GROMACS .gro file of C-alpha atoms in nm:
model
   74
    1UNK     CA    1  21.495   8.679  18.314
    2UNK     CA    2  21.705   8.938  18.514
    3UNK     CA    3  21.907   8.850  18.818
    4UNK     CA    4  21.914   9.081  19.127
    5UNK     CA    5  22.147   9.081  19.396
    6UNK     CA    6  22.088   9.276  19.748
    7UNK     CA    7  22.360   9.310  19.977
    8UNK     CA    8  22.300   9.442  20.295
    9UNK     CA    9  22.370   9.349  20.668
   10UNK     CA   10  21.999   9.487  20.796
   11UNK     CA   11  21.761   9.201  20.739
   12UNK     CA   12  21.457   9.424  20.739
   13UNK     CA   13  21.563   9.630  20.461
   14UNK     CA   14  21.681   9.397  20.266
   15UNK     CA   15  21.352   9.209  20.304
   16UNK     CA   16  21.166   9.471  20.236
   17UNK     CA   17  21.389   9.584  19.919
   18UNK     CA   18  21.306   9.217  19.805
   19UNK     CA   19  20.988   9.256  19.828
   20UNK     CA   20  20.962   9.574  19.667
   21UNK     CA   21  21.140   9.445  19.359
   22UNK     CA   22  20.967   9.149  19.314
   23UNK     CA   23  20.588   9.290  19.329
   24UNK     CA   24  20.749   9.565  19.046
   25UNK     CA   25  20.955   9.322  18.818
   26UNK     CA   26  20.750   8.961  18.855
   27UNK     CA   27  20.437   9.096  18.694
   28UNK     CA   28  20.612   9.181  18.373
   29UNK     CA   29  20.922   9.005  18.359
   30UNK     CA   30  21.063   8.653  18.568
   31UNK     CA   31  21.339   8.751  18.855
   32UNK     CA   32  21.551   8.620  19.067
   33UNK     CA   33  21.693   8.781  19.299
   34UNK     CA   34  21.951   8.671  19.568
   35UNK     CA   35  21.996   8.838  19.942
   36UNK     CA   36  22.372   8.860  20.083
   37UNK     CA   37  22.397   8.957  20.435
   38UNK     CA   38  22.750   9.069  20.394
   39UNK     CA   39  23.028   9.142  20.157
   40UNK     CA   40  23.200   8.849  20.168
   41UNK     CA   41  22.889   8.584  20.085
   42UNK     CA   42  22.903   8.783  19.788
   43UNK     CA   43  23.187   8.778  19.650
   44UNK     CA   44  23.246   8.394  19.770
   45UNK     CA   45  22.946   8.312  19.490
   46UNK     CA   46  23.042   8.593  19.226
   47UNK     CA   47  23.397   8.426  19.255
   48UNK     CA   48  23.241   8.087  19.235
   49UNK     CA   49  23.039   8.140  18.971
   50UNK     CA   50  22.739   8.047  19.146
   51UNK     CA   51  22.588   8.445  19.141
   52UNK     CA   52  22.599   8.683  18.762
   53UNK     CA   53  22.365   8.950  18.785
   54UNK     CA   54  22.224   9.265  18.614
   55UNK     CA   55  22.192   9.433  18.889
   56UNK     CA   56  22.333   9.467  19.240
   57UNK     CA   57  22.185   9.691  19.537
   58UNK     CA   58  22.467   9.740  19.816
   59UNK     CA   59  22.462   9.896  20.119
   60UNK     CA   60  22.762  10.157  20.094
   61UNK     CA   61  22.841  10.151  20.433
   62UNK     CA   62  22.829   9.815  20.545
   63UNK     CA   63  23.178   9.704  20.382
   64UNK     CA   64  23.367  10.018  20.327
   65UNK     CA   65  23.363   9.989  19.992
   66UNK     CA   66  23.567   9.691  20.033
   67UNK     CA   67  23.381   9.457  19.823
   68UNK     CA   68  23.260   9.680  19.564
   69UNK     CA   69  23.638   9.762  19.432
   70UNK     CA   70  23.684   9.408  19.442
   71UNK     CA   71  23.367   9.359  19.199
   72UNK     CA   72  23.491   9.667  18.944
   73UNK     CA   73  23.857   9.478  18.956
   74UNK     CA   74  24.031   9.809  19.163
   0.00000   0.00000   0.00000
C-alpha cells in the first residue's frame, strides 16, 4: 500500500488531485491518501505520528516554504 499526502489550502484542487490519484493508483495498487488544508495540520500528524507517507504533493505557495524545511529537518 502507498500513502499519499496533499497539502493544499484550495479545496477544489486538492479534491480534484485526490481524485486524480486514486482512479490512477487504486486499480493497480491499494492507497491512502490524506488531504491537509494547511501546513500546520500537517505537520501536527507527521509530528504525531499519526501521518508517514511516500509521497507528499504541496502547494509551494501556500506556506512559504515554511513547513516543507520543517519536514527535510532545515
Amino acid at each position: 500500500m502507498i500513502t499519499i499526502g496533499i497539502c493544499d489550502n484550495d479545496p477544489v484542487f486538492s479534491d480534484n488531485l485526490y481524485e486524480i490519484i486514486w482512479h490512477t493508483i487504486s486499480p493497480t495498487d491499494e492507497c491512502d491518501i490524506h488531504i491537509f488544508r494547511n501546513g500546520r495540520e500537517k505537520m501536527e500528524a507527521i509530528e504525531h505520528k499519526a501521518f508517514d507517507c511516500q509521497l507528499l504533493f504541496m502547494d509551494i505557495l501556500m506556506d512559504g516554504g515554511t513547513a516543507s524545511k520543517a519536514i527535510r529537518g532545515k
